[in-house]
PDB file of C-alpha atoms in Angstrom:
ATOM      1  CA  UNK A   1      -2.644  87.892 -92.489  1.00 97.00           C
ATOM      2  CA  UNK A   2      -5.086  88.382 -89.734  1.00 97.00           C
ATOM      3  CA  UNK A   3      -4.789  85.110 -87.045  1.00 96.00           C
ATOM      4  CA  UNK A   4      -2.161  82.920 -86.647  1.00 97.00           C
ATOM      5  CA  UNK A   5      -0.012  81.340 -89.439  1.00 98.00           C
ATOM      6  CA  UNK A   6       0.014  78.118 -89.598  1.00 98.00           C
ATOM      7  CA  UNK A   7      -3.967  78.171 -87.791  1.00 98.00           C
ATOM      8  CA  UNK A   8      -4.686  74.647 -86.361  1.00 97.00           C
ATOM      9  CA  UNK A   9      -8.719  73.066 -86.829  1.00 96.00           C
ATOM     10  CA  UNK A  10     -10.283  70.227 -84.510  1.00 94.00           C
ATOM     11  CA  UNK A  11     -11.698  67.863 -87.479  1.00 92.00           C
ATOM     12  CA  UNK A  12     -14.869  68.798 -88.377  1.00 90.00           C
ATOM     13  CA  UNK A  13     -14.919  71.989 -86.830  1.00 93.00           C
ATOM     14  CA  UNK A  14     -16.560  74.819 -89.075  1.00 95.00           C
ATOM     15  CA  UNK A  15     -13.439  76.717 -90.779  1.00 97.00           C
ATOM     16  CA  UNK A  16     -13.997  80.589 -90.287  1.00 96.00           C
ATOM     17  CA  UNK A  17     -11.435  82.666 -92.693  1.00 97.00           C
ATOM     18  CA  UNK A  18      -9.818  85.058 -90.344  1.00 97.00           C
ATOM     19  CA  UNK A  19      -9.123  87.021 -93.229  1.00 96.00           C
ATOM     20  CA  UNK A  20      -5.713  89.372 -94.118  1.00 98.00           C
ATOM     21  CA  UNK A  21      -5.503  93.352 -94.784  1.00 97.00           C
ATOM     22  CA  UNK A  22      -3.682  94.863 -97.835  1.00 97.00           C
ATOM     23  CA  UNK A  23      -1.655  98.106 -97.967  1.00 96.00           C
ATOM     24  CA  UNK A  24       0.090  99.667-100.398  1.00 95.00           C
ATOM     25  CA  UNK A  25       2.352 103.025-100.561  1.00 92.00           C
ATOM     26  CA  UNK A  26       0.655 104.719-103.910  1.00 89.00           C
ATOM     27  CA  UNK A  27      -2.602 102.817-103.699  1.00 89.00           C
ATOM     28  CA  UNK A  28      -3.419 102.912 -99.880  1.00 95.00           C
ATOM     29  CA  UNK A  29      -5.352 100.374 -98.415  1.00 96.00           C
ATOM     30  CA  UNK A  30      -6.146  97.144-101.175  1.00 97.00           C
ATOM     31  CA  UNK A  31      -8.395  94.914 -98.240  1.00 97.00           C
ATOM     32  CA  UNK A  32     -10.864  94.928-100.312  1.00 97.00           C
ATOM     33  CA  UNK A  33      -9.243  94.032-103.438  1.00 97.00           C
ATOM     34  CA  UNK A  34      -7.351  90.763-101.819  1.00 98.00           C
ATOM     35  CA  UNK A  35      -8.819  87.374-103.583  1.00 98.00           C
ATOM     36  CA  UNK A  36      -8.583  84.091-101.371  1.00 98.00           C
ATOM     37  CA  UNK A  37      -8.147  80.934-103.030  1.00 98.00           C
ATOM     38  CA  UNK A  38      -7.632  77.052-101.963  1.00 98.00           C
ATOM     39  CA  UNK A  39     -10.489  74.906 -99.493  1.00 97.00           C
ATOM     40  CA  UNK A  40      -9.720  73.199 -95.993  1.00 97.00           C
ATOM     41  CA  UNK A  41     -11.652  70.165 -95.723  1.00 96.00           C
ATOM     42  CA  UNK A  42     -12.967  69.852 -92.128  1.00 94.00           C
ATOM     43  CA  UNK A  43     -13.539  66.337 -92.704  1.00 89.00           C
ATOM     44  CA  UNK A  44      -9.519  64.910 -93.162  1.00 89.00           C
ATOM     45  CA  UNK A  45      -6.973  65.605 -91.288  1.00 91.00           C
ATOM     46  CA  UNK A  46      -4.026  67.410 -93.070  1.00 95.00           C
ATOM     47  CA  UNK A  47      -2.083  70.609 -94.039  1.00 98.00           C
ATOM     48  CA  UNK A  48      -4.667  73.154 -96.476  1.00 98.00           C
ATOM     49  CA  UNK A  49      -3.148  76.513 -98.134  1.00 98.00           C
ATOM     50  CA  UNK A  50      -4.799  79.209 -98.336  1.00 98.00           C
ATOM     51  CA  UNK A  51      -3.475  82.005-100.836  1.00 98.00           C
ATOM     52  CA  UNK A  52      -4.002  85.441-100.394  1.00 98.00           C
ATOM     53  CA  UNK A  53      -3.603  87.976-103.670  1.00 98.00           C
ATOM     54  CA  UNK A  54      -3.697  91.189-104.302  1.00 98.00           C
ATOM     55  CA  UNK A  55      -2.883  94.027-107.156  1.00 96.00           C
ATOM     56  CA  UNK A  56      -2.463  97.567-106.846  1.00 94.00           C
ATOM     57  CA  UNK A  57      -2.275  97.480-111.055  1.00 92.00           C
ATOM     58  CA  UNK A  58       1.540  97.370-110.911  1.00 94.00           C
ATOM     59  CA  UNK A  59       2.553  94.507-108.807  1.00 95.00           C
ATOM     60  CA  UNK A  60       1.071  91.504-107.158  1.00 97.00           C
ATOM     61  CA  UNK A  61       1.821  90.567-103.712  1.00 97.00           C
ATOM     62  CA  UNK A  62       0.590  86.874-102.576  1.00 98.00           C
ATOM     63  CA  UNK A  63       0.435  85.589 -98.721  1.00 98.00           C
ATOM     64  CA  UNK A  64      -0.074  82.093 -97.752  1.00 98.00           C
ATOM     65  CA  UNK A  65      -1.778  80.767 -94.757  1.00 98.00           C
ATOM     66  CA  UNK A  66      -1.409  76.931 -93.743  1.00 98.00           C
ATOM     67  CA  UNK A  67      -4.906  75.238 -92.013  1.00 98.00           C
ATOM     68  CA  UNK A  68      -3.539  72.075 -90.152  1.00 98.00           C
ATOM     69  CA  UNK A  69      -6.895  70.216 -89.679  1.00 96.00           C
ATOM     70  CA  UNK A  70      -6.320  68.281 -86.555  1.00 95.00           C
ATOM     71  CA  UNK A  71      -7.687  64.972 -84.316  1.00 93.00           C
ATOM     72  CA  UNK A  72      -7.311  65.366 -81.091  1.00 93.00           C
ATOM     73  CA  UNK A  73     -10.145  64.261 -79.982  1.00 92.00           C
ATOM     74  CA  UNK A  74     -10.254  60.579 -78.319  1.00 94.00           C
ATOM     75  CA  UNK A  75     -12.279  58.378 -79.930  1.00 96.00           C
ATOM     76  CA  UNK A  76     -15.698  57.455 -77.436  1.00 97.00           C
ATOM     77  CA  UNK A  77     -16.045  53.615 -76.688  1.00 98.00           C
ATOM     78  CA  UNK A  78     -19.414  52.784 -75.208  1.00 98.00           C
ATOM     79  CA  UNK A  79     -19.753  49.156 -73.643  1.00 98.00           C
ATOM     80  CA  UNK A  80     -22.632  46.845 -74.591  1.00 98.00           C
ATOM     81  CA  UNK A  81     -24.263  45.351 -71.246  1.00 96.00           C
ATOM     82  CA  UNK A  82     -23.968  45.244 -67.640  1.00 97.00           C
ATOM     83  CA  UNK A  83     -20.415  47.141 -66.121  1.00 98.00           C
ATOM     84  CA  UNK A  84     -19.554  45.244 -63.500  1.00 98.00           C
ATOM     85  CA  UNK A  85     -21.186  42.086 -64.919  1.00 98.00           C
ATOM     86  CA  UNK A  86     -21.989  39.515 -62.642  1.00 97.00           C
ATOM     87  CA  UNK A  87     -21.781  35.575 -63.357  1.00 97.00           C
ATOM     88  CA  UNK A  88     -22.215  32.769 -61.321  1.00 97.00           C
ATOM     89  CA  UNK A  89     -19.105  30.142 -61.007  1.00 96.00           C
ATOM     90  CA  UNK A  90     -18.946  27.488 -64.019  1.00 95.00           C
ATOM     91  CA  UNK A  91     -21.646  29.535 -66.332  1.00 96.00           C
ATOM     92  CA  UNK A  92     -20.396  30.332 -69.598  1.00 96.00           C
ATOM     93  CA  UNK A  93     -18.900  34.363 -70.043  1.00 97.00           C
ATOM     94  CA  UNK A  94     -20.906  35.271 -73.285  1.00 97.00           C
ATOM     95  CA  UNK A  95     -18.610  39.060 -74.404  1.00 97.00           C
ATOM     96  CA  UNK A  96     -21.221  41.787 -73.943  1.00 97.00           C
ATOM     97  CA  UNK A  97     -18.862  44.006 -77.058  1.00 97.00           C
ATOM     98  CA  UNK A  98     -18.583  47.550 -77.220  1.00 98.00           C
ATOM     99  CA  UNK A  99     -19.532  50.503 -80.046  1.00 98.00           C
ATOM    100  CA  UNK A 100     -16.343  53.245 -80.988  1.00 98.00           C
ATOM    101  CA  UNK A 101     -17.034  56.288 -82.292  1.00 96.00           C
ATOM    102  CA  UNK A 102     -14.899  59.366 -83.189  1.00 93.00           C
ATOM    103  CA  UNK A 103     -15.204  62.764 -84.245  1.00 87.00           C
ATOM    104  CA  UNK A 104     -13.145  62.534 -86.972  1.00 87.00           C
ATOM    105  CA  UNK A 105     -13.017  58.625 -88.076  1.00 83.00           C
ATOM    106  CA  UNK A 106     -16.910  58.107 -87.867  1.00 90.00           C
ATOM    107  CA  UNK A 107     -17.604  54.323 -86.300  1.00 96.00           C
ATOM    108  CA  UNK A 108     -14.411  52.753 -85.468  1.00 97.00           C
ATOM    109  CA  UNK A 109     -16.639  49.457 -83.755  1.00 98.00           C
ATOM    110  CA  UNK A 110     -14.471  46.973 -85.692  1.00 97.00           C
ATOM    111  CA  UNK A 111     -11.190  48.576 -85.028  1.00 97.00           C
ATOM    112  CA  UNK A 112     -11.703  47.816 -81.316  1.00 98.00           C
ATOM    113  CA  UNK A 113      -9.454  45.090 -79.931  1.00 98.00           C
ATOM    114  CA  UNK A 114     -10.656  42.925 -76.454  1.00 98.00           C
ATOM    115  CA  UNK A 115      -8.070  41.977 -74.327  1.00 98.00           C
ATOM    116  CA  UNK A 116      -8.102  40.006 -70.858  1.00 98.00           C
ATOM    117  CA  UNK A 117      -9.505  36.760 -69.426  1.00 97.00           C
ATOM    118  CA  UNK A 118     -12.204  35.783 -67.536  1.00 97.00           C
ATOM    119  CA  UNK A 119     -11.974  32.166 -65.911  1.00 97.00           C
ATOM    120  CA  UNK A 120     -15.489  31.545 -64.842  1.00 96.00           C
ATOM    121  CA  UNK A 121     -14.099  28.337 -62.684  1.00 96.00           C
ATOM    122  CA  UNK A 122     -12.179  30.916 -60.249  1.00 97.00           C
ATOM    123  CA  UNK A 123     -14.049  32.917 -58.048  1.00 98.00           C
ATOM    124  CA  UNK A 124     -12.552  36.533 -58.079  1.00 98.00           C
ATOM    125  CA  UNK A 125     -12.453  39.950 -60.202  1.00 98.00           C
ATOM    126  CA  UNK A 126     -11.240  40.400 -63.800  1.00 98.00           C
ATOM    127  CA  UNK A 127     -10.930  43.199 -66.145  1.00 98.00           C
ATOM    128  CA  UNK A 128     -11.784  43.426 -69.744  1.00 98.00           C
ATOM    129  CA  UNK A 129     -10.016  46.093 -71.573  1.00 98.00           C
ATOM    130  CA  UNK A 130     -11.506  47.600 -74.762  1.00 98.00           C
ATOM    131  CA  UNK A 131      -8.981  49.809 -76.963  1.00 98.00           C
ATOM    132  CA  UNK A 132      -9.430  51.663 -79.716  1.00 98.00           C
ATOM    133  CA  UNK A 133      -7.578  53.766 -82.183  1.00 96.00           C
ATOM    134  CA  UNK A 134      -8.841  56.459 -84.820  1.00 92.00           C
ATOM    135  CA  UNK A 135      -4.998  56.912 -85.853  1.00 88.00           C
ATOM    136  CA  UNK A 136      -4.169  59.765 -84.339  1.00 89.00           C
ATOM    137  CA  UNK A 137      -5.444  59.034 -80.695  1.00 94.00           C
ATOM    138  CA  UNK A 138      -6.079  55.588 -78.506  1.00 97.00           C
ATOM    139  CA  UNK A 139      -8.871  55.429 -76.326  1.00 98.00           C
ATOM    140  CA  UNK A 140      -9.179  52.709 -73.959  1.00 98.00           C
ATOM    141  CA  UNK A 141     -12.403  51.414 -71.628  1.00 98.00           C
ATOM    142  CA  UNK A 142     -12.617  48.647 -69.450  1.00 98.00           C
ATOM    143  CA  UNK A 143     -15.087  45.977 -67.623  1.00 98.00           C
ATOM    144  CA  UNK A 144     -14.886  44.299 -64.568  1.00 98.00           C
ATOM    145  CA  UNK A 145     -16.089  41.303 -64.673  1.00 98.00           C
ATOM    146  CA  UNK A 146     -16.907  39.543 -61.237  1.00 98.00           C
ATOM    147  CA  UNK A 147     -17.376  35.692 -60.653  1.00 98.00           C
ATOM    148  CA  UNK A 148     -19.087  34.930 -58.013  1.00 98.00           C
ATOM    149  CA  UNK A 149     -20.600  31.521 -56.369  1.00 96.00           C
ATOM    150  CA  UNK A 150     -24.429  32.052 -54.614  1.00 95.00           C
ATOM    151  CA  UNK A 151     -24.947  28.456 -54.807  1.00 92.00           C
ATOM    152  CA  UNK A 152     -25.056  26.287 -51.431  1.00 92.00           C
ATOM    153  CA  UNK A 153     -23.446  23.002 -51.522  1.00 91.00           C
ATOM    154  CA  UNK A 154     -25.758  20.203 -51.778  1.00 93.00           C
ATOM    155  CA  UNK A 155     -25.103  17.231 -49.003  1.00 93.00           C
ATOM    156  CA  UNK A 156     -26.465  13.925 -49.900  1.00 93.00           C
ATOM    157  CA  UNK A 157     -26.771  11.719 -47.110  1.00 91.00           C
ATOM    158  CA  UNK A 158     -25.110   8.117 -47.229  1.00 91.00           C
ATOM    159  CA  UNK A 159     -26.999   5.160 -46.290  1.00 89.00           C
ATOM    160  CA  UNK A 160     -30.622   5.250 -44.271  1.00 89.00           C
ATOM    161  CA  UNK A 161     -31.885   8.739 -43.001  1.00 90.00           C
ATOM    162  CA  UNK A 162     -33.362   8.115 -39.882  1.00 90.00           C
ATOM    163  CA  UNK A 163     -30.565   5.695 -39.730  1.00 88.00           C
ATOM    164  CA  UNK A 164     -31.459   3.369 -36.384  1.00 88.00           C
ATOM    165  CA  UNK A 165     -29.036   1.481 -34.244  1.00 89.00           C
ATOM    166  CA  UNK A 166     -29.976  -0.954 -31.776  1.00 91.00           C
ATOM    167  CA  UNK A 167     -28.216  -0.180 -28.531  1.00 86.00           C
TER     168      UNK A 167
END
């Protein structure tokens, strides 16, 4: 066999037969007479064989190769909205979401799981985390999430304003 044996493949990379050379002590060299059967599919992850076969007439030798199709690519999470968001103190926190992606497991949006709180009465920092996993690999993102308070207090005066007193 020409390459390595067993010859691991990133999912959905193209698969390129590296091919095997054939000898043989009365019929000399039988490359060209070596038949390749069996498929990797580059789309799912698992162990393909590849059989290699050749005849000088007489005898038939076989070789196998194994293609391990592989994921070990993370998944991509992309966050919907503003990262940092901003809110003011006491308004609602609406979830912005997020999209997943991978490479080999196509949209993985509703395997992502949101974890973390944001109490919008409690001025201060918080962190969303998004995680995802395409089964093989576990991608995480994250959000800060930053509640602030802008607004002035508002002072209502008690009783008369001029308020007059006689001396």
């Amino acid at each position: 066999l020409t390459g390595p044996n067993p010859l691991p493949l990133e999912c959905h990379q193209p698969y390129v037969e590296p091919g095997a050379t054939a000898t043989d002590l009365c019929g000399g060299d039988l490359t060209s007479a070596i038949t390749i059967s069996g498929t990797v599919s580059t789309n799912a992850v698992g162990a393909y064989t590849i059989t290699y076969t050749v005849s000088d007439g007489a005898n038939t030798a076989t070789a196998t190769r194994t293609v391990n199709v592989v994921d070990t690519t993370l998944p991509v999470i992309t966050l919907a909205g503003a990262n940092p968001l901003t809110l003011e103190c006491h308004q609602a926190y609406v979830e912005p979401g997020a999209t997943a992606t991978d490479l080999c497991g196509g949209d993985l949006t509703s395997a992502i799981t949101i974890s973390g709180i944001v109490s919008t009465n409690a001025v201060g920092a918080y962190t969303i985390t998004y995680t995802v996993s395409d089964g093989a690999n576990t991608a995480t993102a994250t959000r800060t999430v930053n509640v602030v308070d802008t607004t002035l207090p508002v002072i209502t005066l008690a009783g008369a304003n001029p308020l007059t007193i006689e001396c």
